[in-house]
Amino acid sequence: MRVRLRPKWSDDDLKRIYAVPHDSSRWSDHKLRVDTTIQTVKWMEPWSIADLSCGDARIARGAVKDGAELYLGDYAPGYEFTGPIEETIDQIPHVNLVILSETIEHLDDPDLVLRKIRAKSDMLVLSTPDGEGIYYPDPGNEQHYWGWTSEDMHKMLVEAGWNPVVHQSINFYDPRFIYNFQIWGCG
């Protein structure tokens, strides 16, 4: 069951919320998710990577092979491609793989973004919370617009033209960790 968690923020609110790139080292559950996402990207063996919501860019930089092209961007300033991914995806050349880590739940129209990325990339590695607002109460992350299960995400990926080839779940049974995560590799 896919659920809308909150309405879209205004452009001014988005600039405030995303004023600086995300630091993936702040939470231990995010560290595990980042490390697992890096291994998934490496397993897919891309020769060019775009990550347009890269935060501290730990995933893209940790997964890129020598000689591979790397295109980094974020809503927050500081990268070559800055602004909403709905716009920056149009600014990059076609790449072998796009990383969409902990981003899609922040987007007003995630289905549109999945289709736009499909037109720009051969492969996708995506991570997102699993069951936020469904299996467990919404913890109040003001940045998340959507919650969904792995089954919902599989359907979204297929409807956008992706072929899921690997799916991993990171499930925490420790109450200190708010989210379970789903990680997808698609061709």
N, C-alpha and C. Protein backbone atom coordinates (compact mmCIF):
# COMPACT_ATOMS: atom_id res chain seq x y z
N MET A 1 0.83 -1.18 0.00
CA MET A 1 0.00 0.00 0.00
C MET A 1 0.89 1.25 0.00
N ARG A 2 0.80 2.02 -1.04
CA ARG A 2 1.54 3.28 -1.17
C ARG A 2 0.72 4.39 -0.52
N VAL A 3 1.37 5.21 0.32
CA VAL A 3 0.64 6.28 1.01
C VAL A 3 1.37 7.62 0.87
N ARG A 4 0.57 8.65 0.70
CA ARG A 4 1.11 10.02 0.70
C ARG A 4 1.21 10.43 2.16
N LEU A 5 2.40 10.87 2.60
CA LEU A 5 2.62 11.21 4.00
C LEU A 5 2.36 12.68 4.31
N ARG A 6 2.58 13.56 3.32
CA ARG A 6 2.37 14.99 3.54
C ARG A 6 2.35 15.71 2.21
N PRO A 7 1.81 16.91 2.19
CA PRO A 7 1.80 17.68 0.93
C PRO A 7 3.19 18.21 0.57
N LYS A 8 3.31 18.65 -0.67
CA LYS A 8 4.57 19.21 -1.19
C LYS A 8 4.90 20.51 -0.46
N TRP A 9 6.18 20.68 -0.18
CA TRP A 9 6.67 21.92 0.41
C TRP A 9 6.76 22.98 -0.68
N SER A 10 6.76 24.24 -0.28
CA SER A 10 6.96 25.35 -1.22
C SER A 10 8.42 25.39 -1.64
N ASP A 11 8.71 26.10 -2.73
CA ASP A 11 10.10 26.23 -3.19
C ASP A 11 10.98 26.86 -2.12
N ASP A 12 10.46 27.85 -1.39
CA ASP A 12 11.24 28.49 -0.32
C ASP A 12 11.52 27.50 0.81
N ASP A 13 10.51 26.68 1.15
CA ASP A 13 10.73 25.67 2.19
C ASP A 13 11.77 24.65 1.75
N LEU A 14 11.71 24.23 0.48
CA LEU A 14 12.69 23.26 -0.03
C LEU A 14 14.10 23.82 0.04
N LYS A 15 14.28 25.09 -0.28
CA LYS A 15 15.60 25.71 -0.20
C LYS A 15 16.10 25.72 1.24
N ARG A 16 15.21 25.91 2.20
CA ARG A 16 15.59 25.89 3.61
C ARG A 16 15.93 24.46 4.05
N ILE A 17 15.07 23.51 3.70
CA ILE A 17 15.25 22.12 4.12
C ILE A 17 16.52 21.52 3.54
N TYR A 18 16.81 21.83 2.28
CA TYR A 18 17.95 21.24 1.58
C TYR A 18 19.07 22.26 1.35
N ALA A 19 19.32 23.10 2.33
CA ALA A 19 20.33 24.15 2.19
C ALA A 19 21.75 23.60 2.13
N VAL A 20 21.98 22.45 2.75
CA VAL A 20 23.30 21.82 2.73
C VAL A 20 23.15 20.36 2.34
N PRO A 21 24.17 19.76 1.70
CA PRO A 21 24.09 18.35 1.33
C PRO A 21 23.96 17.44 2.56
N HIS A 22 23.25 16.34 2.40
CA HIS A 22 23.05 15.36 3.46
C HIS A 22 24.37 14.71 3.85
N ASP A 23 24.57 14.52 5.14
CA ASP A 23 25.75 13.84 5.67
C ASP A 23 25.35 12.42 6.05
N SER A 24 25.79 11.44 5.27
CA SER A 24 25.37 10.05 5.48
C SER A 24 26.01 9.39 6.70
N SER A 25 26.94 10.05 7.35
CA SER A 25 27.62 9.43 8.49
C SER A 25 26.94 9.74 9.83
N ARG A 26 25.84 10.46 9.81
CA ARG A 26 25.21 10.89 11.07
C ARG A 26 24.49 9.78 11.82
N TRP A 27 24.03 8.73 11.12
CA TRP A 27 23.26 7.67 11.76
C TRP A 27 23.85 6.32 11.37
N SER A 28 23.98 5.42 12.36
CA SER A 28 24.61 4.12 12.08
C SER A 28 23.78 3.28 11.12
N ASP A 29 22.44 3.40 11.14
CA ASP A 29 21.64 2.64 10.19
C ASP A 29 21.87 3.14 8.76
N HIS A 30 22.10 4.44 8.61
CA HIS A 30 22.41 4.98 7.29
C HIS A 30 23.78 4.52 6.81
N LYS A 31 24.72 4.36 7.72
CA LYS A 31 26.05 3.86 7.32
C LYS A 31 25.93 2.47 6.71
N LEU A 32 25.16 1.59 7.34
CA LEU A 32 24.96 0.24 6.80
C LEU A 32 24.27 0.30 5.44
N ARG A 33 23.25 1.14 5.32
CA ARG A 33 22.52 1.28 4.06
C ARG A 33 23.44 1.82 2.96
N VAL A 34 24.25 2.80 3.28
CA VAL A 34 25.19 3.36 2.31
C VAL A 34 26.19 2.30 1.86
N ASP A 35 26.77 1.57 2.81
CA ASP A 35 27.74 0.52 2.45
C ASP A 35 27.11 -0.55 1.57
N THR A 36 25.87 -0.93 1.86
CA THR A 36 25.18 -1.94 1.06
C THR A 36 24.86 -1.39 -0.33
N THR A 37 24.51 -0.13 -0.41
CA THR A 37 24.23 0.50 -1.71
C THR A 37 25.51 0.58 -2.55
N ILE A 38 26.63 0.92 -1.93
CA ILE A 38 27.91 0.95 -2.65
C ILE A 38 28.20 -0.42 -3.25
N GLN A 39 28.01 -1.48 -2.48
CA GLN A 39 28.28 -2.82 -2.99
C GLN A 39 27.33 -3.19 -4.12
N THR A 40 26.10 -2.73 -4.06
CA THR A 40 25.14 -2.99 -5.14
C THR A 40 25.57 -2.29 -6.41
N VAL A 41 25.99 -1.03 -6.31
CA VAL A 41 26.48 -0.29 -7.48
C VAL A 41 27.70 -1.00 -8.07
N LYS A 42 28.66 -1.39 -7.24
CA LYS A 42 29.84 -2.09 -7.72
C LYS A 42 29.47 -3.39 -8.44
N TRP A 43 28.50 -4.11 -7.90
CA TRP A 43 28.06 -5.37 -8.48
C TRP A 43 27.50 -5.16 -9.89
N MET A 44 26.88 -4.00 -10.12
CA MET A 44 26.28 -3.71 -11.42
C MET A 44 27.34 -3.30 -12.46
N GLU A 45 28.56 -2.99 -12.02
CA GLU A 45 29.71 -2.69 -12.87
C GLU A 45 29.48 -1.57 -13.89
N PRO A 46 29.09 -0.39 -13.42
CA PRO A 46 28.87 0.72 -14.36
C PRO A 46 30.17 1.36 -14.81
N TRP A 47 30.15 1.95 -16.01
CA TRP A 47 31.31 2.70 -16.50
C TRP A 47 31.05 4.20 -16.49
N SER A 48 29.80 4.60 -16.26
CA SER A 48 29.49 6.01 -16.01
C SER A 48 28.34 6.07 -15.03
N ILE A 49 28.46 6.97 -14.05
CA ILE A 49 27.51 7.06 -12.95
C ILE A 49 27.06 8.50 -12.79
N ALA A 50 25.75 8.68 -12.57
CA ALA A 50 25.21 9.98 -12.16
C ALA A 50 24.51 9.79 -10.83
N ASP A 51 24.77 10.69 -9.92
CA ASP A 51 24.05 10.74 -8.64
C ASP A 51 23.69 12.20 -8.44
N LEU A 52 22.44 12.54 -8.70
CA LEU A 52 21.99 13.93 -8.69
C LEU A 52 21.31 14.33 -7.38
N SER A 53 21.37 13.43 -6.41
CA SER A 53 20.93 13.74 -5.04
C SER A 53 21.97 13.12 -4.10
N CYS A 54 23.23 13.46 -4.38
CA CYS A 54 24.36 12.71 -3.81
C CYS A 54 24.70 13.07 -2.38
N GLY A 55 24.18 14.17 -1.83
CA GLY A 55 24.55 14.53 -0.46
C GLY A 55 26.05 14.65 -0.34
N ASP A 56 26.65 13.85 0.53
CA ASP A 56 28.11 13.88 0.70
C ASP A 56 28.84 13.05 -0.36
N ALA A 57 28.11 12.47 -1.30
CA ALA A 57 28.64 11.72 -2.45
C ALA A 57 29.39 10.45 -2.04
N ARG A 58 29.16 9.96 -0.85
CA ARG A 58 29.87 8.78 -0.38
C ARG A 58 29.58 7.55 -1.24
N ILE A 59 28.34 7.39 -1.69
CA ILE A 59 27.99 6.21 -2.49
C ILE A 59 28.69 6.26 -3.84
N ALA A 60 28.50 7.34 -4.58
CA ALA A 60 29.08 7.43 -5.92
C ALA A 60 30.60 7.34 -5.87
N ARG A 61 31.21 8.07 -4.97
CA ARG A 61 32.68 8.05 -4.89
C ARG A 61 33.20 6.72 -4.40
N GLY A 62 32.44 6.05 -3.55
CA GLY A 62 32.85 4.74 -3.05
C GLY A 62 32.67 3.62 -4.05
N ALA A 63 31.82 3.84 -5.04
CA ALA A 63 31.52 2.78 -6.01
C ALA A 63 32.19 2.96 -7.36
N VAL A 64 32.63 4.16 -7.68
CA VAL A 64 33.15 4.43 -9.01
C VAL A 64 34.49 3.73 -9.22
N LYS A 65 34.66 3.13 -10.39
CA LYS A 65 35.92 2.49 -10.76
C LYS A 65 36.82 3.52 -11.43
N ASP A 66 38.13 3.28 -11.39
CA ASP A 66 39.07 4.17 -12.07
C ASP A 66 38.69 4.31 -13.53
N GLY A 67 38.66 5.54 -14.00
CA GLY A 67 38.37 5.81 -15.39
C GLY A 67 36.90 5.99 -15.71
N ALA A 68 36.02 5.67 -14.76
CA ALA A 68 34.59 5.82 -15.00
C ALA A 68 34.20 7.30 -14.89
N GLU A 69 33.24 7.70 -15.71
CA GLU A 69 32.72 9.06 -15.64
C GLU A 69 31.80 9.18 -14.44
N LEU A 70 31.84 10.33 -13.76
CA LEU A 70 31.03 10.55 -12.59
C LEU A 70 30.38 11.93 -12.68
N TYR A 71 29.06 11.96 -12.58
CA TYR A 71 28.29 13.21 -12.63
C TYR A 71 27.58 13.35 -11.29
N LEU A 72 27.96 14.39 -10.52
CA LEU A 72 27.40 14.58 -9.19
C LEU A 72 26.54 15.83 -9.14
N GLY A 73 25.46 15.73 -8.39
CA GLY A 73 24.57 16.86 -8.20
C GLY A 73 23.78 16.70 -6.92
N ASP A 74 23.10 17.77 -6.53
CA ASP A 74 22.28 17.75 -5.33
C ASP A 74 21.35 18.95 -5.39
N TYR A 75 20.28 18.90 -4.64
CA TYR A 75 19.41 20.08 -4.52
C TYR A 75 20.21 21.21 -3.88
N ALA A 76 20.99 20.88 -2.86
CA ALA A 76 21.83 21.86 -2.18
C ALA A 76 22.98 22.28 -3.09
N PRO A 77 23.42 23.52 -2.97
CA PRO A 77 24.55 23.97 -3.80
C PRO A 77 25.86 23.27 -3.44
N GLY A 78 26.78 23.29 -4.39
CA GLY A 78 28.10 22.74 -4.15
C GLY A 78 28.57 21.75 -5.18
N TYR A 79 27.70 21.38 -6.12
CA TYR A 79 28.04 20.42 -7.16
C TYR A 79 27.78 21.03 -8.53
N GLU A 80 28.30 20.39 -9.56
CA GLU A 80 28.11 20.86 -10.93
C GLU A 80 26.63 20.97 -11.29
N PHE A 81 25.83 20.00 -10.84
CA PHE A 81 24.40 19.98 -11.13
C PHE A 81 23.66 20.28 -9.83
N THR A 82 23.03 21.44 -9.76
CA THR A 82 22.38 21.89 -8.53
C THR A 82 20.91 22.20 -8.81
N GLY A 83 20.07 21.72 -7.91
CA GLY A 83 18.65 22.01 -8.02
C GLY A 83 17.83 20.75 -7.97
N PRO A 84 16.54 20.85 -8.27
CA PRO A 84 15.66 19.69 -8.22
C PRO A 84 16.07 18.64 -9.24
N ILE A 85 16.04 17.38 -8.84
CA ILE A 85 16.41 16.29 -9.75
C ILE A 85 15.51 16.25 -10.97
N GLU A 86 14.27 16.71 -10.82
CA GLU A 86 13.36 16.76 -11.95
C GLU A 86 13.92 17.61 -13.08
N GLU A 87 14.79 18.57 -12.74
CA GLU A 87 15.42 19.45 -13.73
C GLU A 87 16.84 19.01 -14.06
N THR A 88 17.63 18.61 -13.06
CA THR A 88 19.03 18.28 -13.32
C THR A 88 19.17 17.00 -14.14
N ILE A 89 18.20 16.10 -14.08
CA ILE A 89 18.30 14.88 -14.89
C ILE A 89 18.35 15.23 -16.37
N ASP A 90 17.73 16.33 -16.76
CA ASP A 90 17.74 16.75 -18.17
C ASP A 90 19.08 17.36 -18.58
N GLN A 91 19.93 17.69 -17.63
CA GLN A 91 21.19 18.38 -17.91
C GLN A 91 22.37 17.44 -18.13
N ILE A 92 22.23 16.18 -17.78
CA ILE A 92 23.35 15.24 -17.90
C ILE A 92 23.24 14.46 -19.20
N PRO A 93 24.37 13.93 -19.69
CA PRO A 93 24.29 13.03 -20.85
C PRO A 93 23.73 11.68 -20.42
N HIS A 94 23.44 10.83 -21.38
CA HIS A 94 23.03 9.47 -21.07
C HIS A 94 24.17 8.78 -20.33
N VAL A 95 23.85 8.10 -19.23
CA VAL A 95 24.86 7.41 -18.41
C VAL A 95 24.51 5.94 -18.30
N ASN A 96 25.47 5.18 -17.84
CA ASN A 96 25.27 3.75 -17.66
C ASN A 96 24.43 3.45 -16.42
N LEU A 97 24.58 4.24 -15.33
CA LEU A 97 23.86 3.97 -14.10
C LEU A 97 23.55 5.26 -13.36
N VAL A 98 22.35 5.35 -12.83
CA VAL A 98 21.96 6.46 -11.95
C VAL A 98 21.75 5.89 -10.55
N ILE A 99 22.26 6.60 -9.57
CA ILE A 99 22.04 6.28 -8.17
C ILE A 99 20.91 7.19 -7.68
N LEU A 100 19.92 6.60 -7.04
CA LEU A 100 18.79 7.34 -6.47
C LEU A 100 18.63 6.84 -5.04
N SER A 101 19.49 7.33 -4.16
CA SER A 101 19.55 6.83 -2.80
C SER A 101 18.81 7.75 -1.84
N GLU A 102 17.78 7.19 -1.20
CA GLU A 102 16.99 7.92 -0.20
C GLU A 102 16.53 9.27 -0.76
N THR A 103 16.00 9.23 -1.96
CA THR A 103 15.56 10.43 -2.66
C THR A 103 14.11 10.36 -3.08
N ILE A 104 13.70 9.24 -3.62
CA ILE A 104 12.40 9.13 -4.27
C ILE A 104 11.24 9.45 -3.32
N GLU A 105 11.41 9.15 -2.03
CA GLU A 105 10.36 9.45 -1.06
C GLU A 105 10.23 10.94 -0.79
N HIS A 106 11.20 11.72 -1.26
CA HIS A 106 11.19 13.18 -1.09
C HIS A 106 10.54 13.90 -2.28
N LEU A 107 10.15 13.17 -3.31
CA LEU A 107 9.70 13.78 -4.56
C LEU A 107 8.18 13.82 -4.66
N ASP A 108 7.68 14.94 -5.16
CA ASP A 108 6.24 15.09 -5.33
C ASP A 108 5.69 14.10 -6.36
N ASP A 109 6.42 13.87 -7.44
CA ASP A 109 5.98 12.94 -8.48
C ASP A 109 7.09 11.91 -8.74
N PRO A 110 7.21 10.91 -7.86
CA PRO A 110 8.29 9.94 -8.00
C PRO A 110 8.20 9.12 -9.29
N ASP A 111 6.99 8.87 -9.79
CA ASP A 111 6.83 8.08 -11.01
C ASP A 111 7.40 8.82 -12.21
N LEU A 112 7.19 10.12 -12.27
CA LEU A 112 7.76 10.93 -13.35
C LEU A 112 9.28 10.86 -13.32
N VAL A 113 9.87 10.98 -12.14
CA VAL A 113 11.33 10.95 -12.03
C VAL A 113 11.88 9.58 -12.44
N LEU A 114 11.22 8.50 -12.05
CA LEU A 114 11.67 7.17 -12.48
C LEU A 114 11.65 7.04 -14.00
N ARG A 115 10.62 7.59 -14.64
CA ARG A 115 10.55 7.54 -16.11
C ARG A 115 11.62 8.42 -16.76
N LYS A 116 11.86 9.60 -16.19
CA LYS A 116 12.88 10.50 -16.74
C LYS A 116 14.27 9.88 -16.60
N ILE A 117 14.54 9.24 -15.47
CA ILE A 117 15.83 8.57 -15.28
C ILE A 117 15.96 7.41 -16.27
N ARG A 118 14.87 6.70 -16.51
CA ARG A 118 14.91 5.57 -17.46
C ARG A 118 15.34 6.03 -18.84
N ALA A 119 14.92 7.21 -19.24
CA ALA A 119 15.29 7.75 -20.55
C ALA A 119 16.75 8.18 -20.60
N LYS A 120 17.40 8.35 -19.44
CA LYS A 120 18.77 8.85 -19.36
C LYS A 120 19.79 7.81 -18.94
N SER A 121 19.34 6.59 -18.59
CA SER A 121 20.26 5.63 -17.99
C SER A 121 19.91 4.19 -18.37
N ASP A 122 20.95 3.36 -18.43
CA ASP A 122 20.77 1.93 -18.69
C ASP A 122 20.41 1.17 -17.42
N MET A 123 20.92 1.65 -16.27
CA MET A 123 20.71 0.95 -15.00
C MET A 123 20.39 1.96 -13.91
N LEU A 124 19.80 1.44 -12.83
CA LEU A 124 19.42 2.25 -11.68
C LEU A 124 19.71 1.48 -10.41
N VAL A 125 20.28 2.16 -9.43
CA VAL A 125 20.35 1.63 -8.07
C VAL A 125 19.59 2.62 -7.19
N LEU A 126 18.59 2.10 -6.50
CA LEU A 126 17.67 2.93 -5.73
C LEU A 126 17.56 2.37 -4.32
N SER A 127 17.55 3.26 -3.33
CA SER A 127 17.22 2.86 -1.96
C SER A 127 16.16 3.81 -1.44
N THR A 128 15.31 3.26 -0.58
CA THR A 128 14.21 4.03 0.01
C THR A 128 13.74 3.30 1.26
N PRO A 129 13.13 4.00 2.21
CA PRO A 129 12.56 3.28 3.35
C PRO A 129 11.50 2.27 2.90
N ASP A 130 11.37 1.21 3.67
CA ASP A 130 10.39 0.16 3.37
C ASP A 130 9.29 0.20 4.42
N GLY A 131 8.09 0.60 3.99
CA GLY A 131 6.93 0.56 4.88
C GLY A 131 6.72 1.77 5.76
N GLU A 132 7.39 2.87 5.49
CA GLU A 132 7.19 4.08 6.29
C GLU A 132 5.72 4.51 6.21
N GLY A 133 5.10 4.70 7.35
CA GLY A 133 3.70 5.08 7.39
C GLY A 133 2.75 3.91 7.15
N ILE A 134 3.30 2.71 6.93
CA ILE A 134 2.48 1.52 6.65
C ILE A 134 2.72 0.47 7.72
N TYR A 135 3.95 -0.06 7.79
CA TYR A 135 4.29 -1.09 8.77
C TYR A 135 4.54 -0.49 10.16
N TYR A 136 4.98 0.73 10.19
CA TYR A 136 5.27 1.42 11.44
C TYR A 136 4.84 2.87 11.26
N PRO A 137 4.46 3.52 12.33
CA PRO A 137 3.96 4.89 12.22
C PRO A 137 4.99 5.83 11.60
N ASP A 138 4.49 6.82 10.92
CA ASP A 138 5.36 7.85 10.35
C ASP A 138 6.13 8.50 11.49
N PRO A 139 7.47 8.41 11.48
CA PRO A 139 8.26 8.98 12.57
C PRO A 139 8.36 10.50 12.49
N GLY A 140 7.73 11.10 11.50
CA GLY A 140 7.71 12.55 11.45
C GLY A 140 8.81 13.19 10.64
N ASN A 141 9.46 12.44 9.76
CA ASN A 141 10.47 13.05 8.91
C ASN A 141 9.77 14.02 7.97
N GLU A 142 9.95 15.29 8.22
CA GLU A 142 9.25 16.32 7.46
C GLU A 142 9.61 16.33 5.98
N GLN A 143 10.68 15.66 5.61
CA GLN A 143 11.14 15.68 4.23
C GLN A 143 10.49 14.61 3.36
N HIS A 144 9.90 13.60 3.95
CA HIS A 144 9.35 12.48 3.16
C HIS A 144 7.90 12.74 2.78
N TYR A 145 7.63 12.68 1.48
CA TYR A 145 6.27 12.84 0.96
C TYR A 145 5.54 11.51 0.85
N TRP A 146 6.28 10.40 0.71
CA TRP A 146 5.70 9.10 0.38
C TRP A 146 6.21 7.99 1.28
N GLY A 147 5.36 6.97 1.46
CA GLY A 147 5.75 5.71 2.07
C GLY A 147 5.23 4.58 1.19
N TRP A 148 5.98 3.47 1.13
CA TRP A 148 5.59 2.32 0.30
C TRP A 148 6.30 1.08 0.77
N THR A 149 5.77 -0.03 0.32
CA THR A 149 6.38 -1.32 0.61
C THR A 149 7.29 -1.71 -0.55
N SER A 150 8.03 -2.79 -0.36
CA SER A 150 8.85 -3.31 -1.46
C SER A 150 7.98 -3.73 -2.64
N GLU A 151 6.82 -4.27 -2.37
CA GLU A 151 5.92 -4.66 -3.45
C GLU A 151 5.47 -3.43 -4.26
N ASP A 152 5.18 -2.34 -3.57
CA ASP A 152 4.80 -1.10 -4.25
C ASP A 152 5.96 -0.59 -5.12
N MET A 153 7.16 -0.62 -4.55
CA MET A 153 8.32 -0.10 -5.29
C MET A 153 8.59 -0.97 -6.51
N HIS A 154 8.47 -2.27 -6.39
CA HIS A 154 8.66 -3.15 -7.54
C HIS A 154 7.70 -2.75 -8.66
N LYS A 155 6.45 -2.55 -8.32
CA LYS A 155 5.43 -2.15 -9.30
C LYS A 155 5.78 -0.81 -9.94
N MET A 156 6.21 0.16 -9.13
CA MET A 156 6.59 1.48 -9.65
C MET A 156 7.75 1.37 -10.63
N LEU A 157 8.75 0.57 -10.28
CA LEU A 157 9.92 0.40 -11.14
C LEU A 157 9.52 -0.21 -12.48
N VAL A 158 8.74 -1.27 -12.44
CA VAL A 158 8.31 -1.95 -13.67
C VAL A 158 7.47 -1.00 -14.53
N GLU A 159 6.54 -0.27 -13.91
CA GLU A 159 5.70 0.66 -14.67
C GLU A 159 6.50 1.79 -15.31
N ALA A 160 7.66 2.12 -14.75
CA ALA A 160 8.52 3.15 -15.32
C ALA A 160 9.48 2.60 -16.38
N GLY A 161 9.40 1.28 -16.63
CA GLY A 161 10.23 0.68 -17.67
C GLY A 161 11.48 0.01 -17.18
N TRP A 162 11.65 -0.13 -15.87
CA TRP A 162 12.84 -0.78 -15.30
C TRP A 162 12.61 -2.27 -15.15
N ASN A 163 13.71 -3.02 -15.21
CA ASN A 163 13.70 -4.45 -14.96
C ASN A 163 14.49 -4.71 -13.67
N PRO A 164 13.80 -4.88 -12.54
CA PRO A 164 14.53 -5.15 -11.29
C PRO A 164 15.29 -6.47 -11.39
N VAL A 165 16.59 -6.42 -11.06
CA VAL A 165 17.41 -7.63 -11.12
C VAL A 165 17.93 -8.05 -9.74
N VAL A 166 17.91 -7.14 -8.79
CA VAL A 166 18.33 -7.49 -7.43
C VAL A 166 17.57 -6.60 -6.45
N HIS A 167 17.18 -7.19 -5.33
CA HIS A 167 16.48 -6.47 -4.27
C HIS A 167 17.05 -6.95 -2.95
N GLN A 168 17.39 -6.00 -2.11
CA GLN A 168 17.91 -6.31 -0.78
C GLN A 168 17.11 -5.54 0.25
N SER A 169 16.87 -6.16 1.38
CA SER A 169 16.20 -5.50 2.49
C SER A 169 17.17 -5.39 3.65
N ILE A 170 17.12 -4.28 4.32
CA ILE A 170 17.85 -4.11 5.58
C ILE A 170 16.77 -3.87 6.63
N ASN A 171 16.58 -4.86 7.48
CA ASN A 171 15.53 -4.81 8.50
C ASN A 171 16.16 -4.72 9.87
N PHE A 172 15.75 -3.72 10.62
CA PHE A 172 16.26 -3.52 11.98
C PHE A 172 15.20 -3.95 12.99
N TYR A 173 15.64 -4.67 13.99
CA TYR A 173 14.75 -5.10 15.07
C TYR A 173 15.11 -4.38 16.36
N ASP A 174 15.99 -3.44 16.27
CA ASP A 174 16.44 -2.63 17.39
C ASP A 174 15.63 -1.33 17.37
N PRO A 175 14.96 -0.98 18.44
CA PRO A 175 14.10 0.21 18.43
C PRO A 175 14.85 1.54 18.26
N ARG A 176 16.17 1.51 18.34
CA ARG A 176 16.93 2.75 18.11
C ARG A 176 16.87 3.17 16.64
N PHE A 177 16.56 2.23 15.74
CA PHE A 177 16.56 2.52 14.31
C PHE A 177 15.14 2.65 13.81
N ILE A 178 14.85 3.75 13.19
CA ILE A 178 13.48 4.08 12.77
C ILE A 178 13.09 3.35 11.49
N TYR A 179 13.99 3.30 10.51
CA TYR A 179 13.62 2.81 9.19
C TYR A 179 14.19 1.43 8.88
N ASN A 180 13.42 0.67 8.14
CA ASN A 180 13.93 -0.46 7.37
C ASN A 180 14.13 0.08 5.96
N PHE A 181 15.07 -0.50 5.25
CA PHE A 181 15.40 0.01 3.92
C PHE A 181 15.23 -1.07 2.86
N GLN A 182 14.91 -0.65 1.65
CA GLN A 182 14.89 -1.52 0.48
C GLN A 182 15.88 -0.94 -0.54
N ILE A 183 16.67 -1.80 -1.12
CA ILE A 183 17.67 -1.40 -2.11
C ILE A 183 17.43 -2.22 -3.37
N TRP A 184 17.35 -1.53 -4.49
CA TRP A 184 17.04 -2.16 -5.79
C TRP A 184 18.15 -1.89 -6.78
N GLY A 185 18.47 -2.89 -7.58
CA GLY A 185 19.33 -2.74 -8.75
C GLY A 185 18.50 -3.12 -9.96
N CYS A 186 18.44 -2.25 -10.95
CA CYS A 186 17.57 -2.46 -12.13
C CYS A 186 18.34 -2.25 -13.42
N GLY A 187 17.94 -2.99 -14.43
CA GLY A 187 18.48 -2.80 -15.78
C GLY A 187 17.38 -2.35 -16.70
